[in-house]
Amino acid sequence: MSTQAYALCKLRQPPTVIQQCIEAHLKGGDETHLVLAKTHFLQIFRISLRSDAPDLDNNNSEPTLKPVLDLIYEKRLFGNIESVCAVRYPHKDRDSLLLSFRDAKASIVEFDPPYNDFRIYSLHFFEDERFKDQHEAYTSLPILKTDPKQSCAVMLIYDTKLVVIPFRSQDKILLDDEDDMDEGEDESAKAAPKSFIIDLAAMGIRNIKDYIFLNGYFEPTLLILHEPILTWTGRLAIKRDTCALTAISLTFSQQVNPIVWDADNLPYDSTRLEAVPDPIGGAFVFSTNYLLYFNQNNRYGLLVNDTLPAEYVHNGYMREKSSINMTLDASTSIFLAPERMLVSLKGGELCLFHLNLDARNVQSVAVTRAGSSVLTSCMCRLNKDLLFLGSRFGDSLLLLFAEKAYTMETQQDDFDLEQPGKKIKSESGAIQAPVLDRSLLLKKDLTEEEADDLLYNTSASGNESSGLTGYSFQVCDSVPNIGAIAHSAIGTSVDPATESQRDHWKTRPLEKVVCAGYGKNGSISVIQQGVRPDLNFGYDLPGHTALWTVRKSGFNLNKKRRNKIDLNETEEKLDNYLIITKQQGTLVLELGENFEEVTDKVGFVTDETTLNVGNLLSDSRICQITETKLRILKGGVKKGQGLSFQHKILSSTILDPYVLILFEGNKMELIRLGNSDEITKESVQLPEPSLLGGVTACSLFVDEARIFGEISPNLKEEDEDDLYGSDTKPKIQRKNTLLILTRENNRLEIYLLPEFQLVFATPQFNKAPALIYHSLEAQQRGKKENVPTSFFVAADRALTPDPIVRELMMCCLDPNSSMPYLMVNFQLEFKLKIDHEIRHG
């Protein structure tokens, strides 16, 4: 968006509607990524395993791991993405992305992990007046399709021009041996052929609806669905079957593209194609009332509703009628197995199409229900057992599927993926039997009773298997969506808990209420700027700077308060004390039915400003830190033990069982509280403090995800009893505790406690780069590449200008997520130097 247009129009909410989704391996290895195209936004998700909460009703249940989506990259592009696909070049360990844009532009980009960004591999521009045929408007979009063998990509431009972008294939590299090359020939001889354009209008192919690559051919073979003679609903009596199929073979050397086979007289409402994977091959043609299968030697048709009479046979293709009435317009499909295709209908229903094969020919198709989901716009398979359903009208879903034997009970008890407790009934209210697999009568030597069972289903009970394989689906994660917006309204925010906002309604922030979605995926969403808390009550606290809530062990809520807030014994205990700090003191309130001031009844330090308050030893101790003191309280009683310090405390972090304190003069101490209330104080001695500068900010974090490996086994004797267990102590799971700090030269360091082992370091953190790299690993890679060590030492010790880090904290925003976030507060100091001369008159 240009600067002038940005002054009039500003993007307030990034697009959430998913137009296309694909699977890719962008970083190499076994890590799978989900690529989403949202108008002009490109998002990359990775699949992670997250521990699910155990079932409270089942005491023997254990937490299970389920796959979830983690956003690792997001990029706003200059133009709208029309299509995206993945391709892997020879001798590459990762995939590249092909992006197409209007009117006839394509980009090939490759993800660069060290910089955490995409770099352009090649650009293709085909907008030329020679290809436009003197037209100004076009009906087709530049959709990219890639060959299954990764040999080329095609893109339709200006309705009738097909752009072919060849890739440098593995076979070509093997054929161009060094012995066959001349002495003057360079590497350019091995380059891929140049892209070229095929004029489909000259081949009699016009009004193209869809095109795909077929599987099982030596040369790239493209199947095109087109309509040579146009018609519409009012002319069906004259022109009805106007669509056709044409399969052409692409040759890069001679650029001659012969027609391999074709088929005509297809329904006029045929909309799209779906390629059948190997070893079957061929393709399905989707129309409103028919599902047609074509390959070079086989034709098959399935009537999917009662629109036409049962005796109607469409040009010899129609053989059977589906047992479930449906329409296939606006549907999406994907193959979960070579002989099983999952189709999402325009109403969100999921149907499974089972292919009955005779060698490589489709003889019949059985249709069964698989469930109900969102209104799907695109589908993508991830790994072997994950399926992603992208939607324009609702939240997109990540599904975990598994094979199961199909039974009549399964057909009756289909479940809604959005409402798992809701069952779906068939249209007539009765159980729909699957279509008979007639090949069983021909291939097997059946007895008379078995033949009767197949023909009439006389002895089959409701829970016996029908010989078909179905799937069970489980929702693992979702991607929220607020589109498509049908209506919206703007108004001021209403917060009844804040009385002060009622008197100043003109200062209230604005909110936008939108009605989005369609049908069962409809929703009402409230869009607001920034993060706002959900207030229960509130009042002004003039002169107060901070507050904390803590709980004490052994505290039981009274019956009146418990009945009032409707708590039960299984829920967590509420906090008991509210500590409010002022500029010259501390106020302590006890939480109950009312707030009661107990400043003089408890052992808190009240004559100094409180810097931090928290719980230790599984909430059995309360730790209070002021500017010069540390106080440990047991259950909030009057008595307590503590420490006094000579230096003034700047900041502190409380993380059970550690207390980290940063003093003036860049001195830092780590205090640990034992089970017997023994306080262990240890001065933190970090390497090279004079060369790297003092500490400006520090914090603690529990690394439950083991990002930096397991804890070191060099422990003390009492710690070994906790880790490995003993006769008197059970074995416990030790957590990795990390110390995060920044120095005066803005170097970020992370240490593993209690050994103070440096596990991560990066220089120039204040510049906020797009990706912070591990300087220790960079030095190891530099030694292999003969990079001088002085280069990395100079970067670590380099002094960088303002801003400097004054506060940092690492935490997990989602309690069920293992991905931590690092939040940093920078302080920018401005220095103004004025030079002047004093002149005496």
XYZ file of N, CA and C in Angstrom, residues 117-227:
333
model
N 13.541 -15.985 7.387
C 12.817 -15.222 6.377
C 12.973 -15.921 5.031
N 12.124 -15.510 4.083
C 12.190 -16.054 2.731
C 13.146 -15.216 1.890
N 13.856 -15.899 1.015
C 14.671 -15.215 0.015
C 14.208 -15.628 -1.370
N 14.255 -14.692 -2.280
C 13.719 -14.906 -3.624
C 14.657 -15.799 -4.424
N 14.097 -16.850 -4.981
C 14.857 -17.766 -5.826
C 14.790 -17.335 -7.293
N 13.601 -17.004 -7.758
C 13.434 -16.499 -9.127
C 12.110 -15.770 -9.229
N 12.020 -14.848 -10.190
C 10.820 -14.073 -10.475
C 10.428 -14.292 -11.930
N 9.120 -14.409 -12.186
C 8.613 -14.648 -13.539
C 7.500 -13.650 -13.814
N 7.657 -12.933 -14.921
C 6.720 -11.867 -15.299
C 6.276 -12.114 -16.741
N 4.964 -12.330 -16.915
C 4.435 -12.668 -18.251
C 3.366 -11.679 -18.702
N 3.318 -10.515 -18.121
C 2.314 -9.519 -18.518
C 2.812 -8.783 -19.751
N 2.298 -9.214 -20.888
C 2.702 -8.669 -22.184
C 1.458 -8.461 -23.026
N 1.457 -7.396 -23.801
C 0.305 -7.097 -24.656
C 0.103 -8.154 -25.734
N 1.143 -8.906 -26.060
C 1.002 -9.935 -27.089
C 0.109 -11.069 -26.625
N -0.004 -11.285 -25.313
C -0.776 -12.409 -24.789
C -2.201 -12.032 -24.407
N -2.528 -10.768 -24.406
C -3.838 -10.339 -23.916
C -4.945 -10.461 -24.951
N -4.598 -10.610 -26.223
C -5.593 -10.737 -27.300
C -6.577 -9.575 -27.301
N -6.069 -8.368 -26.994
C -6.858 -7.139 -27.036
C -8.049 -7.168 -26.071
N -7.917 -7.911 -24.989
C -8.960 -7.947 -23.963
C -8.489 -7.160 -22.740
N -9.454 -6.686 -21.971
C -9.156 -5.958 -20.752
C -9.576 -6.715 -19.495
N -10.573 -7.592 -19.601
C -11.065 -8.366 -18.457
C -10.929 -9.850 -18.761
N -10.638 -10.632 -17.702
C -10.418 -12.062 -17.864
C -11.103 -12.797 -16.711
N -11.584 -13.998 -17.017
C -12.335 -14.778 -16.025
C -11.468 -15.719 -15.219
N -10.333 -16.117 -15.742
C -9.485 -17.101 -15.060
C -8.466 -16.406 -14.173
N -8.040 -17.125 -13.142
C -7.021 -16.645 -12.228
C -5.712 -17.383 -12.491
N -4.585 -16.765 -12.207
C -3.279 -17.442 -12.427
C -3.016 -18.494 -11.349
N -3.610 -19.678 -11.525
C -3.481 -20.772 -10.568
C -2.304 -21.652 -10.969
N -1.423 -21.924 -10.005
C -0.249 -22.757 -10.251
C -0.570 -24.218 -9.970
N -0.051 -25.114 -10.805
C -0.127 -26.554 -10.610
C 1.271 -27.138 -10.859
N 1.675 -28.071 -10.008
C 2.992 -28.692 -10.142
C 2.852 -30.152 -10.533
N 3.832 -30.630 -11.283
C 3.869 -32.025 -11.703
C 4.198 -32.921 -10.511
N 3.567 -34.094 -10.383
C 3.899 -34.991 -9.253
C 5.364 -35.374 -9.184
N 6.053 -35.406 -10.318
C 7.478 -35.733 -10.333
C 8.374 -34.520 -10.139
N 7.788 -33.362 -9.838
C 8.531 -32.125 -9.580
C 9.399 -31.728 -10.776
N 8.858 -31.890 -11.964
C 9.616 -31.538 -13.162
C 9.232 -30.181 -13.726
N 8.021 -29.687 -13.439
C 7.601 -28.404 -13.981
C 6.385 -27.905 -13.223
N 6.030 -26.668 -13.515
C 4.811 -26.043 -13.004
C 4.139 -25.308 -14.143
N 2.812 -25.270 -14.109
C 2.052 -24.578 -15.153
C 1.157 -23.542 -14.499
N 0.836 -22.491 -15.262
C -0.019 -21.421 -14.777
C -0.821 -20.865 -15.946
N -2.122 -20.775 -15.779
C -3.005 -20.259 -16.832
C -3.109 -18.743 -16.700
N -2.830 -18.041 -17.797
C -2.923 -16.585 -17.815
C -3.789 -16.161 -18.986
N -4.522 -15.086 -18.808
C -5.326 -14.491 -19.874
C -6.250 -15.499 -20.543
N -6.812 -16.406 -19.772
C -7.860 -17.345 -20.175
C -7.386 -18.468 -21.089
N -6.486 -18.195 -22.016
C -6.128 -19.214 -23.026
C -4.639 -19.485 -23.122
N -3.806 -18.798 -22.362
C -2.352 -18.983 -22.446
C -1.894 -19.798 -21.237
N -1.152 -20.868 -21.505
C -0.649 -21.744 -20.452
C 0.860 -21.578 -20.361
N 1.329 -21.058 -19.209
C 2.752 -20.855 -18.972
C 3.330 -22.136 -18.373
N 4.427 -22.632 -18.936
C 5.121 -23.822 -18.449
C 6.474 -23.383 -17.904
N 6.707 -23.655 -16.605
C 7.968 -23.302 -15.943
C 8.695 -24.606 -15.628
N 9.656 -25.019 -16.458
C 10.377 -26.275 -16.180
C 11.351 -26.098 -15.017
N 11.604 -27.199 -14.313
C 12.581 -27.234 -13.237
C 13.775 -28.062 -13.673
N 14.883 -27.858 -13.009
C 16.077 -28.642 -13.272
C 15.910 -29.989 -12.580
N 15.634 -31.013 -13.344
C 15.294 -32.320 -12.781
C 16.551 -33.107 -12.449
N 16.353 -34.108 -11.617
C 17.456 -34.992 -11.212
C 17.967 -35.807 -12.398
N 17.048 -36.221 -13.281
C 17.463 -37.027 -14.429
C 18.375 -36.238 -15.352
N 18.060 -34.948 -15.525
C 18.875 -34.139 -16.412
C 20.300 -33.999 -15.880
N 20.399 -33.846 -14.572
C 21.729 -33.692 -13.992
C 22.539 -34.972 -14.156
N 21.885 -36.107 -14.002
C 22.600 -37.364 -14.153
C 22.998 -37.608 -15.599
N 22.198 -37.150 -16.549
C 22.526 -37.351 -17.954
C 23.663 -36.440 -18.393
N 23.701 -35.227 -17.858
C 24.765 -34.295 -18.227
C 26.015 -34.615 -17.412
N 26.684 -35.659 -17.769
C 27.865 -36.078 -17.017
C 29.041 -35.179 -17.381
N 29.985 -35.060 -16.486
C 31.128 -34.204 -16.744
C 31.961 -34.718 -17.910
N 31.952 -36.027 -18.139
C 32.739 -36.569 -19.244
C 32.145 -36.189 -20.593
N 30.811 -35.943 -20.634
C 30.173 -35.610 -21.896
C 30.232 -34.130 -22.207
N 30.690 -33.311 -21.272
C 30.726 -31.876 -21.499
C 32.029 -31.470 -22.167
N 31.919 -30.452 -22.991
C 33.111 -29.915 -23.630
C 33.917 -29.102 -22.627
N 35.163 -28.836 -22.999
C 36.020 -28.088 -22.088
C 35.519 -26.662 -21.908
N 34.956 -26.074 -22.942
C 34.478 -24.697 -22.836
C 33.062 -24.580 -22.310
N 32.423 -25.693 -22.032
C 31.041 -25.661 -21.565
C 31.026 -25.456 -20.056
N 30.163 -24.564 -19.580
C 30.097 -24.253 -18.162
C 28.840 -24.859 -17.557
N 28.566 -24.453 -16.313
C 27.426 -25.003 -15.590
C 26.099 -24.573 -16.188
N 26.080 -23.521 -17.017
C 24.818 -23.085 -17.602
C 24.224 -24.130 -18.527
N 25.068 -25.050 -19.013
C 24.536 -26.102 -19.873
C 23.659 -27.055 -19.111
N 23.871 -27.119 -17.778
C 23.048 -27.999 -16.970
C 21.777 -27.321 -16.477
N 21.614 -26.048 -16.783
C 20.464 -25.320 -16.261
C 19.182 -25.854 -16.866
N 18.090 -25.562 -16.176
C 16.787 -26.028 -16.642
C 16.382 -25.270 -17.895
N 15.556 -25.872 -18.752
C 15.081 -25.162 -19.934
C 14.293 -23.914 -19.544
N 14.241 -22.983 -20.440
C 13.523 -21.748 -20.172
C 12.017 -22.003 -20.233
N 11.297 -21.148 -19.557
C 9.838 -21.247 -19.564
C 9.290 -20.859 -20.934
N 8.175 -21.438 -21.280
C 7.535 -21.152 -22.563
C 6.029 -21.116 -22.366
N 5.315 -20.646 -23.368
C 3.866 -20.427 -23.300
C 3.200 -21.246 -24.390
N 2.121 -21.934 -24.023
C 1.322 -22.731 -24.954
C 0.017 -21.999 -25.213
N -0.310 -21.796 -26.465
C -1.574 -21.172 -26.841
C -2.639 -22.259 -26.946
N -3.472 -22.365 -25.899
C -4.495 -23.405 -25.885
C -5.614 -23.119 -26.872
N -5.839 -21.865 -27.198
C -6.888 -21.537 -28.168
C -6.557 -22.102 -29.547
N -5.271 -22.170 -29.875
C -4.891 -22.742 -31.161
C -5.130 -24.238 -31.206
N -5.232 -24.892 -30.029
C -5.505 -26.325 -29.954
C -6.998 -26.603 -29.794
N -7.832 -25.557 -29.878
C -9.270 -25.737 -29.744
C -9.741 -25.835 -28.302
N -8.932 -25.394 -27.345
C -9.282 -25.467 -25.924
C -9.584 -24.060 -25.439
N -10.861 -23.821 -25.105
C -11.300 -22.516 -24.619
C -12.194 -22.707 -23.393
N -12.442 -21.578 -22.698
C -13.325 -21.581 -21.525
C -12.880 -22.664 -20.528
N -11.659 -22.552 -20.080
C -11.066 -23.553 -19.199
C -11.629 -23.388 -17.795
N -12.064 -24.511 -17.199
C -12.607 -24.514 -15.840
C -11.609 -25.014 -14.802
N -10.816 -26.016 -15.156
C -9.849 -26.558 -14.213
C -8.823 -27.376 -14.982
N -7.669 -27.600 -14.360
C -6.620 -28.410 -14.972
C -5.758 -28.993 -13.856
N -5.301 -30.235 -14.069
C -4.467 -30.941 -13.097
C -3.459 -31.806 -13.837
N -2.419 -32.225 -13.130
C -1.463 -33.194 -13.661
C -1.915 -34.600 -13.271
N -1.758 -35.550 -14.188
C -2.133 -36.933 -13.961
C -0.938 -37.728 -13.451
N -1.224 -38.750 -12.662
C -0.196 -39.629 -12.127
C -0.010 -40.837 -13.045
N 1.201 -41.399 -13.049
C 1.468 -42.625 -13.772
C 1.981 -42.442 -15.181
N 2.345 -41.224 -15.604
C 2.862 -40.981 -16.946
C 4.348 -40.646 -16.866
N 5.089 -41.045 -17.889
C 6.525 -40.780 -17.927
C 6.790 -39.289 -18.141
N 6.107 -38.698 -19.110
C 6.200 -37.257 -19.343
C 5.081 -36.552 -18.595
N 5.293 -35.304 -18.182
C 4.215 -34.559 -17.516
C 2.985 -34.472 -18.407
N 1.869 -34.954 -17.916
C 0.615 -34.992 -18.671
C -0.423 -34.159 -17.934
N -0.975 -33.177 -18.638
C -1.919 -32.235 -18.056
C -3.314 -32.530 -18.587
N -4.263 -32.685 -17.655
C -5.664 -32.910 -18.012
C -6.423 -31.605 -17.816
N -7.122 -31.169 -18.867
C -7.799 -29.872 -18.865
C -9.294 -30.102 -19.004
N -10.065 -29.493 -18.110
C -11.529 -29.487 -18.192
C -11.953 -28.155 -18.791
N -12.634 -28.201 -19.929
C -13.015 -26.961 -20.616
C -14.396 -27.134 -21.228
N -14.943 -26.042 -21.691
C -16.288 -26.014 -22.285
C -16.205 -25.348 -23.658
